[in-house]
mmCIF file with all atom_site columns, N, CA and C in Angstrom:
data_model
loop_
_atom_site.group_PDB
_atom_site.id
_atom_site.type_symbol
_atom_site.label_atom_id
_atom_site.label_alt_id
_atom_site.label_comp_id
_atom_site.label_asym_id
_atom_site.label_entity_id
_atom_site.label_seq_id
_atom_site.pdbx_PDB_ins_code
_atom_site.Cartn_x
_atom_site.Cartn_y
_atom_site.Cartn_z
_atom_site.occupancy
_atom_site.B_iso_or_equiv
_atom_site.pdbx_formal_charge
_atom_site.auth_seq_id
_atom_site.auth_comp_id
_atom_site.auth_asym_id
_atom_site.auth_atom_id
_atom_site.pdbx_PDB_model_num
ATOM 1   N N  . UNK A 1 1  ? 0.812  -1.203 0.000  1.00 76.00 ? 8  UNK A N  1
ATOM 2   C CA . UNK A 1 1  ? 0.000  0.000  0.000  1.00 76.00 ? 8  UNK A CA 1
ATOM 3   C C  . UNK A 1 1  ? 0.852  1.263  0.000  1.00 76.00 ? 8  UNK A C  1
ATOM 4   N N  . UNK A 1 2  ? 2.326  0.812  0.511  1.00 79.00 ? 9  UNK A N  1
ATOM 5   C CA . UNK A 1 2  ? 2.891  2.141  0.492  1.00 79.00 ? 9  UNK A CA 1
ATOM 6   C C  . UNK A 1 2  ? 3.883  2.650  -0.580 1.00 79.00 ? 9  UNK A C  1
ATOM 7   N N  . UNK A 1 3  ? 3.976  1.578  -1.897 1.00 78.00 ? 10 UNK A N  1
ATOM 8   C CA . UNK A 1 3  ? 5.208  1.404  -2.664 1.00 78.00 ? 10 UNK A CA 1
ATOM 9   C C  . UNK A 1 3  ? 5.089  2.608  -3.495 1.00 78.00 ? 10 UNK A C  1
ATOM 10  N N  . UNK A 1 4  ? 3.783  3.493  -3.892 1.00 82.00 ? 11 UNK A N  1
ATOM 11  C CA . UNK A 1 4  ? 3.986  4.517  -4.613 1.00 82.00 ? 11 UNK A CA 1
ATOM 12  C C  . UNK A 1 4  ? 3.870  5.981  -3.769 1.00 82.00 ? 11 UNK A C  1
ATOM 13  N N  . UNK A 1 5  ? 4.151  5.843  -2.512 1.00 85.00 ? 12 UNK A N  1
ATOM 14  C CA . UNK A 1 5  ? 4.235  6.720  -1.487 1.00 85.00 ? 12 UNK A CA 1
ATOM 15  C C  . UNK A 1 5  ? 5.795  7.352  -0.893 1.00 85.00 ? 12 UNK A C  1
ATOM 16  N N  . UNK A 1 6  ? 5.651  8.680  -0.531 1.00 84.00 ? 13 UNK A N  1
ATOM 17  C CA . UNK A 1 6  ? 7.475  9.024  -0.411 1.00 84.00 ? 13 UNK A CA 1
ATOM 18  C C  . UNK A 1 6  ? 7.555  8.414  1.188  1.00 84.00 ? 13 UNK A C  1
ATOM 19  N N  . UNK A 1 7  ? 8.649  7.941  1.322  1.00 87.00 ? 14 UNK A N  1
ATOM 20  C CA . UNK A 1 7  ? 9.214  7.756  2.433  1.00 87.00 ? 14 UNK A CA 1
ATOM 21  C C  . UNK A 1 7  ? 9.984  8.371  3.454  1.00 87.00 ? 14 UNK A C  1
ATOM 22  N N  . UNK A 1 8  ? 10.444 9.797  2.952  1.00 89.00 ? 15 UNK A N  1
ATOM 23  C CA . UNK A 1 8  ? 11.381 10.531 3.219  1.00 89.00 ? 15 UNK A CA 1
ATOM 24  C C  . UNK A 1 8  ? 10.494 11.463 4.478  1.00 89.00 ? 15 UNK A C  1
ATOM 25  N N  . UNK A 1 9  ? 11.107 12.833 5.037  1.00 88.00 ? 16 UNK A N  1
ATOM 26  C CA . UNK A 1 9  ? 10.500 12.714 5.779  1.00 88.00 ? 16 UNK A CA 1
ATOM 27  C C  . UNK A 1 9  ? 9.041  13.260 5.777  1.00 88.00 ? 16 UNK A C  1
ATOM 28  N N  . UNK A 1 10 ? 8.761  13.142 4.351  1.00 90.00 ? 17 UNK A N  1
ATOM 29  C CA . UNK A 1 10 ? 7.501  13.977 4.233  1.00 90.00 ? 17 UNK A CA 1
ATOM 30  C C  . UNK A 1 10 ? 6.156  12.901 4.647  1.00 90.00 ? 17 UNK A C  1
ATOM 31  N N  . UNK A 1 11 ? 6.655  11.729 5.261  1.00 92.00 ? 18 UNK A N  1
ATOM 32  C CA . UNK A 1 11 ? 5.711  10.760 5.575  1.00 92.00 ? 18 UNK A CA 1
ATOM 33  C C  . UNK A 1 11 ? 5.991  11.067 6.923  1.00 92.00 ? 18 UNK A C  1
ATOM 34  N N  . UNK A 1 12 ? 4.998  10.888 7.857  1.00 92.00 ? 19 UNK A N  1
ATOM 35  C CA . UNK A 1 12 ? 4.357  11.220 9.263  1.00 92.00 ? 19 UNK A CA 1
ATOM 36  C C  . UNK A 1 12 ? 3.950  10.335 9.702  1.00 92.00 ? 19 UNK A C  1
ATOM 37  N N  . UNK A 1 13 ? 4.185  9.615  10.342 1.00 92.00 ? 20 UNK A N  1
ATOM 38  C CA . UNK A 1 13 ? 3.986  8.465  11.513 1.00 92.00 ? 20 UNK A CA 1
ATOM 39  C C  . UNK A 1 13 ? 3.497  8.863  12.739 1.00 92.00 ? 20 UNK A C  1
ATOM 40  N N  . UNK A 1 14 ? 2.117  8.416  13.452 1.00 92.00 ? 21 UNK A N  1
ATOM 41  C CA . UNK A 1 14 ? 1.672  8.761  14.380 1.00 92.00 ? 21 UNK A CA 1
ATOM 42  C C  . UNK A 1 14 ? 1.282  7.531  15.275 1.00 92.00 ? 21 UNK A C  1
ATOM 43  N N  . UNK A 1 15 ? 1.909  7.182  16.536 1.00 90.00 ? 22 UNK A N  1
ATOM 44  C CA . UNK A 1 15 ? 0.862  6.344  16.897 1.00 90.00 ? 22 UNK A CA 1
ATOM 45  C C  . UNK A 1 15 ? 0.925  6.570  18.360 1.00 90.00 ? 22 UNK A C  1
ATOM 46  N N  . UNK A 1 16 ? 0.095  6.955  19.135 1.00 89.00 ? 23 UNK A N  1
ATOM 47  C CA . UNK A 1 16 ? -0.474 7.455  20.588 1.00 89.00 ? 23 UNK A CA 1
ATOM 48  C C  . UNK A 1 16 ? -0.269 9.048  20.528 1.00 89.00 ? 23 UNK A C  1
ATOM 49  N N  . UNK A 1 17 ? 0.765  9.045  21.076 1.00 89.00 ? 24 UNK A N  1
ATOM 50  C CA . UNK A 1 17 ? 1.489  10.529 21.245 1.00 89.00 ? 24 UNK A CA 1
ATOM 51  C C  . UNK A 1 17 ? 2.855  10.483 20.845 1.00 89.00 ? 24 UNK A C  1
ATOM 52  N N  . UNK A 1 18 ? 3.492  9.510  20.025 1.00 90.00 ? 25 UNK A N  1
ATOM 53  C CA . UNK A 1 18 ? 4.498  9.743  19.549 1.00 90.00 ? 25 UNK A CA 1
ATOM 54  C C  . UNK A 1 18 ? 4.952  9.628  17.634 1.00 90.00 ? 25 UNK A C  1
ATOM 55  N N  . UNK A 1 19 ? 5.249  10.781 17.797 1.00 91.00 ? 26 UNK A N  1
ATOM 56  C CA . UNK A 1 19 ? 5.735  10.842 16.099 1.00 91.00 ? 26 UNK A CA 1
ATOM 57  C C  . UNK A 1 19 ? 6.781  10.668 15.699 1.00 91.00 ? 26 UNK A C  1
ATOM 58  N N  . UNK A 1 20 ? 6.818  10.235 14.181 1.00 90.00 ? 27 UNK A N  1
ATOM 59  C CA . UNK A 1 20 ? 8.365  9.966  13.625 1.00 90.00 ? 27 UNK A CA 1
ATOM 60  C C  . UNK A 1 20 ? 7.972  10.474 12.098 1.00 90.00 ? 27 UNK A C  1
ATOM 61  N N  . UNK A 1 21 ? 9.028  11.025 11.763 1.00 91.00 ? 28 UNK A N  1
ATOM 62  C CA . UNK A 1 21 ? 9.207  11.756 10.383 1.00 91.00 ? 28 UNK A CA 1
ATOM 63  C C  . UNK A 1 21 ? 10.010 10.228 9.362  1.00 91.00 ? 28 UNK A C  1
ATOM 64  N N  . UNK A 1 22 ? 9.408  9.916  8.305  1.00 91.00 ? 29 UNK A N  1
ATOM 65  C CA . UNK A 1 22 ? 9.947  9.296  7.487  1.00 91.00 ? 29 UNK A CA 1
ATOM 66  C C  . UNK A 1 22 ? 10.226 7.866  7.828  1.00 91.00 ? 29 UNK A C  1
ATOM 67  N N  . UNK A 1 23 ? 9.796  6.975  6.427  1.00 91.00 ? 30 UNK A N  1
ATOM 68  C CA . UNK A 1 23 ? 9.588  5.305  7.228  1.00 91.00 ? 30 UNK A CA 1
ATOM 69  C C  . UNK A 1 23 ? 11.423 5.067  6.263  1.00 91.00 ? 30 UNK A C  1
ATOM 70  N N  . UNK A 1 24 ? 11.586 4.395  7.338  1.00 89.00 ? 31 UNK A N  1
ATOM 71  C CA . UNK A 1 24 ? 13.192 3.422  6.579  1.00 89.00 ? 31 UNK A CA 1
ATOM 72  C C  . UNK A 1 24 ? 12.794 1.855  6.775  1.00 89.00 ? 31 UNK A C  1
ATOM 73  N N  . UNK A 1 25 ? 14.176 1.552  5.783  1.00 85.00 ? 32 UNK A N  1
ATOM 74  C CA . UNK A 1 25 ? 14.125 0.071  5.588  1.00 85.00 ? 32 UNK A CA 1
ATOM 75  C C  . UNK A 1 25 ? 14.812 -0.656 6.194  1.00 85.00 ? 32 UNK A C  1
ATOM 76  N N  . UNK A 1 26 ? 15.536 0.103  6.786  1.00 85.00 ? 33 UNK A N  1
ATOM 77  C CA . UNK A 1 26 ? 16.638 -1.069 8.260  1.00 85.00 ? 33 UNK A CA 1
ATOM 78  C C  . UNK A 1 26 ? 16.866 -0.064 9.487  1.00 85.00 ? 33 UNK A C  1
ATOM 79  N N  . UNK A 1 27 ? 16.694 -0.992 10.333 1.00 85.00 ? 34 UNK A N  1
ATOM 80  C CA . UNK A 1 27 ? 17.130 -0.526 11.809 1.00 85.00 ? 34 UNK A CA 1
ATOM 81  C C  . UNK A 1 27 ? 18.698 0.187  11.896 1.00 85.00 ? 34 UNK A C  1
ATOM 82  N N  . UNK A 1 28 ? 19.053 -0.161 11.651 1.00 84.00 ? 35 UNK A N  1
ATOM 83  C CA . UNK A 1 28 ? 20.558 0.626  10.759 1.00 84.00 ? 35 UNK A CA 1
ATOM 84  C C  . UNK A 1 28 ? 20.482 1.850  10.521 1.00 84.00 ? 35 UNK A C  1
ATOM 85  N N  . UNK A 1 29 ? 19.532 2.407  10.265 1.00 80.00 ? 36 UNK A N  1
ATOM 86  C CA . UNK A 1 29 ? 19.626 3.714  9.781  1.00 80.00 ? 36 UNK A CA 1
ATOM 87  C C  . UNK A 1 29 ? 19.107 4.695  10.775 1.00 80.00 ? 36 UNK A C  1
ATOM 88  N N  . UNK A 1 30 ? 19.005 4.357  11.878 1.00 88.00 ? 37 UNK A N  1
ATOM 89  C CA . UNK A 1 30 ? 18.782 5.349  13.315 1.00 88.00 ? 37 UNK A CA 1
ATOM 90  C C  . UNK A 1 30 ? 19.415 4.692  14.467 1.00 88.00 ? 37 UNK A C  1
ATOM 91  N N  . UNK A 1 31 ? 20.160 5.789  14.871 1.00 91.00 ? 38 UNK A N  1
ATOM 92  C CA . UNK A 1 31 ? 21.062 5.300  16.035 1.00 91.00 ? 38 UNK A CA 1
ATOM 93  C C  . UNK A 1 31 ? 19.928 4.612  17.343 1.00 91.00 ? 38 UNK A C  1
ATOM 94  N N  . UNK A 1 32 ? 20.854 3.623  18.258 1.00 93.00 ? 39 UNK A N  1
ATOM 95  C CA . UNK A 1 32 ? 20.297 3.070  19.365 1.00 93.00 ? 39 UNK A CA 1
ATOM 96  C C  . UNK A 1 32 ? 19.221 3.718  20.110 1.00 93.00 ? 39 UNK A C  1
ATOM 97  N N  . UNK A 1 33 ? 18.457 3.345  20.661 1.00 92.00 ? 40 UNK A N  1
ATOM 98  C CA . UNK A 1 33 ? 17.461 4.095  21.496 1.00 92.00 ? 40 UNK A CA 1
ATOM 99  C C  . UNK A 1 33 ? 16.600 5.069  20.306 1.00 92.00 ? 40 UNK A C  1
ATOM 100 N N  . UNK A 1 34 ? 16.489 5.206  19.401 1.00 91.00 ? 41 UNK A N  1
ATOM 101 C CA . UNK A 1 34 ? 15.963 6.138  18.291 1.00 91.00 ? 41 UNK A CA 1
ATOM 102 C C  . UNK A 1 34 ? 14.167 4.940  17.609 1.00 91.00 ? 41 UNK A C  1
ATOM 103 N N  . UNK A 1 35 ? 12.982 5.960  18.065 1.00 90.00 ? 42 UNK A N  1
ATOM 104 C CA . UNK A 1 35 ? 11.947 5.429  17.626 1.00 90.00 ? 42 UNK A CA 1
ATOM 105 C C  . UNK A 1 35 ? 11.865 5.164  15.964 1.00 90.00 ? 42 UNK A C  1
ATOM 106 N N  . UNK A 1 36 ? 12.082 4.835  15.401 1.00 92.00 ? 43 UNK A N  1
ATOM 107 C CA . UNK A 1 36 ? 11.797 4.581  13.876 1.00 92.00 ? 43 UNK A CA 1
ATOM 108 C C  . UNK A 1 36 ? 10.554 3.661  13.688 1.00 92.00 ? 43 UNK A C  1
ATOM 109 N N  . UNK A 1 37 ? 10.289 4.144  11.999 1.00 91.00 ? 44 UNK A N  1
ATOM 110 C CA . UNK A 1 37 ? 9.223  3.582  11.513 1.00 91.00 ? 44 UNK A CA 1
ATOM 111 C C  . UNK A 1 37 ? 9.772  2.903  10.469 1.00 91.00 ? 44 UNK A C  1
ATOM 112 N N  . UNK A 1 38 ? 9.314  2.030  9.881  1.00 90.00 ? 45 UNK A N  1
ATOM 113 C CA . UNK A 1 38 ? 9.976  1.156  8.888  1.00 90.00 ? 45 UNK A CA 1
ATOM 114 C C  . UNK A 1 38 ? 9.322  -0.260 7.834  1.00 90.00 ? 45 UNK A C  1
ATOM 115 N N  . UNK A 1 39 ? 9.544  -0.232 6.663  1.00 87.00 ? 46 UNK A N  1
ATOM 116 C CA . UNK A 1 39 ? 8.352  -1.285 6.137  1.00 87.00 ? 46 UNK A CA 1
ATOM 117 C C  . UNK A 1 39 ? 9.768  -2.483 6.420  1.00 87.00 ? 46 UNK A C  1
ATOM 118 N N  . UNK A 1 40 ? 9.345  -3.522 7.993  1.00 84.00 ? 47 UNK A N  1
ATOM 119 C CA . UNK A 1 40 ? 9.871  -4.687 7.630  1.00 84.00 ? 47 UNK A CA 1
ATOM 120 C C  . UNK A 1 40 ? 10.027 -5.943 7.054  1.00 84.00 ? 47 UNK A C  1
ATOM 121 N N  . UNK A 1 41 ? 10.304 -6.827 7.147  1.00 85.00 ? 48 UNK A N  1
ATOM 122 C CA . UNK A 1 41 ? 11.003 -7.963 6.709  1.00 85.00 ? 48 UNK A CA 1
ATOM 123 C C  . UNK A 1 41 ? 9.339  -8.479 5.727  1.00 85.00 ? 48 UNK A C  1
ATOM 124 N N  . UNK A 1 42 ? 8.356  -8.715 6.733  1.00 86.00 ? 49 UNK A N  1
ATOM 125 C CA . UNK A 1 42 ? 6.994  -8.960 6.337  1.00 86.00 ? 49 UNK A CA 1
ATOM 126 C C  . UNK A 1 42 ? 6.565  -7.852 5.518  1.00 86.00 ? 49 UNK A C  1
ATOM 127 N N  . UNK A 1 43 ? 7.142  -6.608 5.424  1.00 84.00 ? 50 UNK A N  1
ATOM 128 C CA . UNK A 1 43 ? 6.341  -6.198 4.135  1.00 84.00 ? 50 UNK A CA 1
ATOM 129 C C  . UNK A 1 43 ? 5.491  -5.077 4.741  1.00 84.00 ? 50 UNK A C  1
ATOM 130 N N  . UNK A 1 44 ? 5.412  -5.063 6.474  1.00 86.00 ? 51 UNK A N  1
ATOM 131 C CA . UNK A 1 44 ? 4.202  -4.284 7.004  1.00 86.00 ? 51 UNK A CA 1
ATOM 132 C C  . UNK A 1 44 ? 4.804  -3.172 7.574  1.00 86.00 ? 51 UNK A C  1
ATOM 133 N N  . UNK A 1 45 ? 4.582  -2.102 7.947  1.00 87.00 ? 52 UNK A N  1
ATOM 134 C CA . UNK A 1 45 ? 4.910  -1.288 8.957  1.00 87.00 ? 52 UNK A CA 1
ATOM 135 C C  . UNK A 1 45 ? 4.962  -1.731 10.425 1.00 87.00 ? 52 UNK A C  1
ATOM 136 N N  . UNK A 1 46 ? 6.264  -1.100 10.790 1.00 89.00 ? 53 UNK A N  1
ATOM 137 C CA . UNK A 1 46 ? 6.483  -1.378 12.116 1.00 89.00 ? 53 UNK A CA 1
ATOM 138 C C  . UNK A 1 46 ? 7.067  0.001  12.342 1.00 89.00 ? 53 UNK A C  1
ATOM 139 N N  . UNK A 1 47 ? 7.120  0.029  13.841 1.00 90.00 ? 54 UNK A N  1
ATOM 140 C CA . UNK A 1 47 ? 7.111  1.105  14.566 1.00 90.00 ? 54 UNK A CA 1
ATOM 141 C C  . UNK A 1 47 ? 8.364  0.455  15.916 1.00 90.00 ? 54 UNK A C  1
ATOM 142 N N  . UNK A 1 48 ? 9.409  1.168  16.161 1.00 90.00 ? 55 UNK A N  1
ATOM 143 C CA . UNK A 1 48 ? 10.845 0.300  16.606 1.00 90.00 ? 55 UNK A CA 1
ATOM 144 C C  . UNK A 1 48 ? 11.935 1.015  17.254 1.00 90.00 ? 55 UNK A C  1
ATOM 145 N N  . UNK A 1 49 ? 11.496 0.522  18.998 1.00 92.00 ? 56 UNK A N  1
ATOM 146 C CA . UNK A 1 49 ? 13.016 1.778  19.113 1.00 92.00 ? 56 UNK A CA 1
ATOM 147 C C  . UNK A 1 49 ? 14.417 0.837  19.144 1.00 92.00 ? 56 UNK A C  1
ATOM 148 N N  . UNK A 1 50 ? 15.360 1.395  18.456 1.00 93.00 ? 57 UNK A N  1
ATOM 149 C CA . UNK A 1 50 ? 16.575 0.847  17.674 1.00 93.00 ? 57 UNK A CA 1
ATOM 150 C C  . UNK A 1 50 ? 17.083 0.142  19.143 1.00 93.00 ? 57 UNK A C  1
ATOM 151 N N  . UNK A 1 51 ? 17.454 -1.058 18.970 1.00 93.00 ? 58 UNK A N  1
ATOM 152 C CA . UNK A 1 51 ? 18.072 -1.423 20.195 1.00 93.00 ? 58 UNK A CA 1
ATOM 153 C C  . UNK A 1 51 ? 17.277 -2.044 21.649 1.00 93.00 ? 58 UNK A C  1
ATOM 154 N N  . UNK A 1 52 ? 15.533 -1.857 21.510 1.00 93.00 ? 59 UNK A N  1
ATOM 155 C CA . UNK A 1 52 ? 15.101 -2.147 22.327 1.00 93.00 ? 59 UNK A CA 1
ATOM 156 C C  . UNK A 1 52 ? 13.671 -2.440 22.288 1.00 93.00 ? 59 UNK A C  1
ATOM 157 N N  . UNK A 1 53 ? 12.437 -2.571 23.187 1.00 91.00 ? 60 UNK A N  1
ATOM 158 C CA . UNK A 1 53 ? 11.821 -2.954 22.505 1.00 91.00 ? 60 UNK A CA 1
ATOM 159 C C  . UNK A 1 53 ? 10.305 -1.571 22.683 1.00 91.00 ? 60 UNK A C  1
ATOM 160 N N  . UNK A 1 54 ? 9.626  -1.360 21.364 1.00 89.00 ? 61 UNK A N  1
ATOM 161 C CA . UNK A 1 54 ? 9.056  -0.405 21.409 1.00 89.00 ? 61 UNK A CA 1
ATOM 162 C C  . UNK A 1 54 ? 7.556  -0.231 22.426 1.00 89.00 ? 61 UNK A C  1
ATOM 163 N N  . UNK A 1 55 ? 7.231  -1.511 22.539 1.00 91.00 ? 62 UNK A N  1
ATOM 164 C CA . UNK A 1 55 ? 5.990  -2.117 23.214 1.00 91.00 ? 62 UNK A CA 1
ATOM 165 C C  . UNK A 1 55 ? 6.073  -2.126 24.765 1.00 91.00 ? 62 UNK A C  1
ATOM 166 N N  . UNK A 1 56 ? 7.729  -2.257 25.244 1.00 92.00 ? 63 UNK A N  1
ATOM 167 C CA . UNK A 1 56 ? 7.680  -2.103 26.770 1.00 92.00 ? 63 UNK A CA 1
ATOM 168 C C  . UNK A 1 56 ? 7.923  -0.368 27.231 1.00 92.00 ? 63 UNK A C  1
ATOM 169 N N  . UNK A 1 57 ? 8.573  0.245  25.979 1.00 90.00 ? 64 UNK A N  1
ATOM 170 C CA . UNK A 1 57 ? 9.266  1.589  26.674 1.00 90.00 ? 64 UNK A CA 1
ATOM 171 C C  . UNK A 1 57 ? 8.048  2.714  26.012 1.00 90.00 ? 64 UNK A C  1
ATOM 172 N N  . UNK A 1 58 ? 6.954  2.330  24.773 1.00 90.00 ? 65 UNK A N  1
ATOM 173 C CA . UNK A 1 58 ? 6.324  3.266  24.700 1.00 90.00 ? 65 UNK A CA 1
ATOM 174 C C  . UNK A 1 58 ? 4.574  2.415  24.834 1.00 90.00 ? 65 UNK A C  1
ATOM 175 N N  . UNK A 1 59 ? 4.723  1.483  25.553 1.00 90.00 ? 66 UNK A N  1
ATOM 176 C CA . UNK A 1 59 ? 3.084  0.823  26.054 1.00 90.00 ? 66 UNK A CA 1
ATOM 177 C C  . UNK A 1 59 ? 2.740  0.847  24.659 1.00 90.00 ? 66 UNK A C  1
ATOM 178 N N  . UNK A 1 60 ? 2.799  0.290  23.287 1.00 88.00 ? 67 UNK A N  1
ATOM 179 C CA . UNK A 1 60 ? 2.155  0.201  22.272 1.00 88.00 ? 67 UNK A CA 1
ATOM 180 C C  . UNK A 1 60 ? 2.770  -1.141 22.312 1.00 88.00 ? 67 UNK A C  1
ATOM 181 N N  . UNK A 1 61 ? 1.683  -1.825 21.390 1.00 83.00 ? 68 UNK A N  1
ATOM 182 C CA . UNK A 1 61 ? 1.640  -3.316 20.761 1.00 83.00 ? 68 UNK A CA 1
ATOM 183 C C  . UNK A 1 61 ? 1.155  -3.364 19.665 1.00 83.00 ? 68 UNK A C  1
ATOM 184 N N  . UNK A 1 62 ? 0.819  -4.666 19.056 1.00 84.00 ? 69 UNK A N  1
ATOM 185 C CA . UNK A 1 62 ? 0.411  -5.186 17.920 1.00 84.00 ? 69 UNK A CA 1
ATOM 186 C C  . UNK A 1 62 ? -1.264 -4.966 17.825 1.00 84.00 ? 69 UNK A C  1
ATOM 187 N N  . UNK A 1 63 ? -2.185 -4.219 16.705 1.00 85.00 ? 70 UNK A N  1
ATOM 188 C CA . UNK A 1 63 ? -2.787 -3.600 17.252 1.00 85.00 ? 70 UNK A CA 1
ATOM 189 C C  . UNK A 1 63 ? -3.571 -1.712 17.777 1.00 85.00 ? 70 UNK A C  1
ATOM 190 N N  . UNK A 1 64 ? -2.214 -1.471 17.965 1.00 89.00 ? 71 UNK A N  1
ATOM 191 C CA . UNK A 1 64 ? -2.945 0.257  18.120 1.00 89.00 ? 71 UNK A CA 1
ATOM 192 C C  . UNK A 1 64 ? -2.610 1.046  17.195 1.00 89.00 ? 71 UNK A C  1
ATOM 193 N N  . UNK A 1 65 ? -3.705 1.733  17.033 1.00 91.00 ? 72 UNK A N  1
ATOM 194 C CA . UNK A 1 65 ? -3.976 2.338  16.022 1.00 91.00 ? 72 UNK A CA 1
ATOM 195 C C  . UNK A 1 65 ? -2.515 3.356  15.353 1.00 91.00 ? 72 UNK A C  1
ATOM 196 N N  . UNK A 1 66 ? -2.720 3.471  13.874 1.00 91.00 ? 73 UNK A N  1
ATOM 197 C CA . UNK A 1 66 ? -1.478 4.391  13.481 1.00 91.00 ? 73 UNK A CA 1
ATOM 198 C C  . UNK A 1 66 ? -1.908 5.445  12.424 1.00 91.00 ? 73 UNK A C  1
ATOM 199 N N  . UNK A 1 67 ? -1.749 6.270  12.546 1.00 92.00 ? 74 UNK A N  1
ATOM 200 C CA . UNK A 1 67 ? -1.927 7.145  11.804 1.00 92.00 ? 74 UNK A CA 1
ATOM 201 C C  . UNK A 1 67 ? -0.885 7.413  10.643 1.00 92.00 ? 74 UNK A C  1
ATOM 202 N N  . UNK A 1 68 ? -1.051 7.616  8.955  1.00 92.00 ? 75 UNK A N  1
ATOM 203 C CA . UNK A 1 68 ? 0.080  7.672  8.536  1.00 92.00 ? 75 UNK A CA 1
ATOM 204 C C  . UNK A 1 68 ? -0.769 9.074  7.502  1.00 92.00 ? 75 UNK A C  1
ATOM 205 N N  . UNK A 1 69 ? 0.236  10.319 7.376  1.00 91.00 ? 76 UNK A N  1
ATOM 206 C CA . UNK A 1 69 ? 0.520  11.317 6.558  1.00 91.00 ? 76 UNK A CA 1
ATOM 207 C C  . UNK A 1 69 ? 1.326  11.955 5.939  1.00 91.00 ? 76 UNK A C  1
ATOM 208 N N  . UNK A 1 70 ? 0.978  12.799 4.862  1.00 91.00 ? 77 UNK A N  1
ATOM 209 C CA . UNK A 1 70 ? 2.096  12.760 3.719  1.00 91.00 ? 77 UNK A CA 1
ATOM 210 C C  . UNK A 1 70 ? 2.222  14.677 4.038  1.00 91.00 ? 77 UNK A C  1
ATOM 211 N N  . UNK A 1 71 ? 3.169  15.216 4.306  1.00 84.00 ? 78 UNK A N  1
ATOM 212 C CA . UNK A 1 71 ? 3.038  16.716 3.887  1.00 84.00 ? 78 UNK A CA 1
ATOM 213 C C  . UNK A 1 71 ? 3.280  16.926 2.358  1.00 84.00 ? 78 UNK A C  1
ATOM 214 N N  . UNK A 1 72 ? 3.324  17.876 2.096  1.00 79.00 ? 79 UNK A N  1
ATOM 215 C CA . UNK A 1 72 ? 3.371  18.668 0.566  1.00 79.00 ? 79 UNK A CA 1
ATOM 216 C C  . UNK A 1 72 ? 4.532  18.971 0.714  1.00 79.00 ? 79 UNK A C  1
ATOM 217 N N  . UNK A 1 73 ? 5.123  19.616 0.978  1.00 70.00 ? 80 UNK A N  1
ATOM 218 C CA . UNK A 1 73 ? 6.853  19.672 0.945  1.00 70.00 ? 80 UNK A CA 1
ATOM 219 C C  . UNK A 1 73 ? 7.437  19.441 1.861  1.00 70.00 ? 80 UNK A C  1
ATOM 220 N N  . UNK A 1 74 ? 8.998  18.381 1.638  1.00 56.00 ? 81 UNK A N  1
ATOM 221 C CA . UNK A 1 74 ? 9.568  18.246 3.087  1.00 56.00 ? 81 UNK A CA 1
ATOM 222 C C  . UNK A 1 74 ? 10.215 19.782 4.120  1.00 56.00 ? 81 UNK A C  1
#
């Protein structure tokens, strides 16, 4: 759903009260402790803090809701 969509940071990731600018494709590409968004291995969006796990340090799981938006210019 997202392959003809920009990834950069003009995509907006929302889910509770925390945001992230721009989805990547490896955990690699945001230092440790850093929330990222990312289409993984399965193909789906995930939501990931680098190094740990996103479900114990920001109470989200598999499940809550996400909001995704595009701005008009980065």
């Amino acid at each position: 759903m997202l392959a003809d969509r920009p990834t950069d940071r003009r995509a907006c990731v929302v889910c509770n009260i925390y945001e992230r600018g721009g989805i990547y494709h490896a955990y690699a590409a945001q230092a440790n402790g850093t929330l990222v968004a990312l289409i993984g291995s399965g193909h789906r969006l995930e939501l990931a803090i680098v190094g740990d796990s996103a479900a114990r340090q920001l109470g989200i799981g598999v499940g809550t809701p996400v909001t995704l938006a595009w701005r008009e210019k980065e």
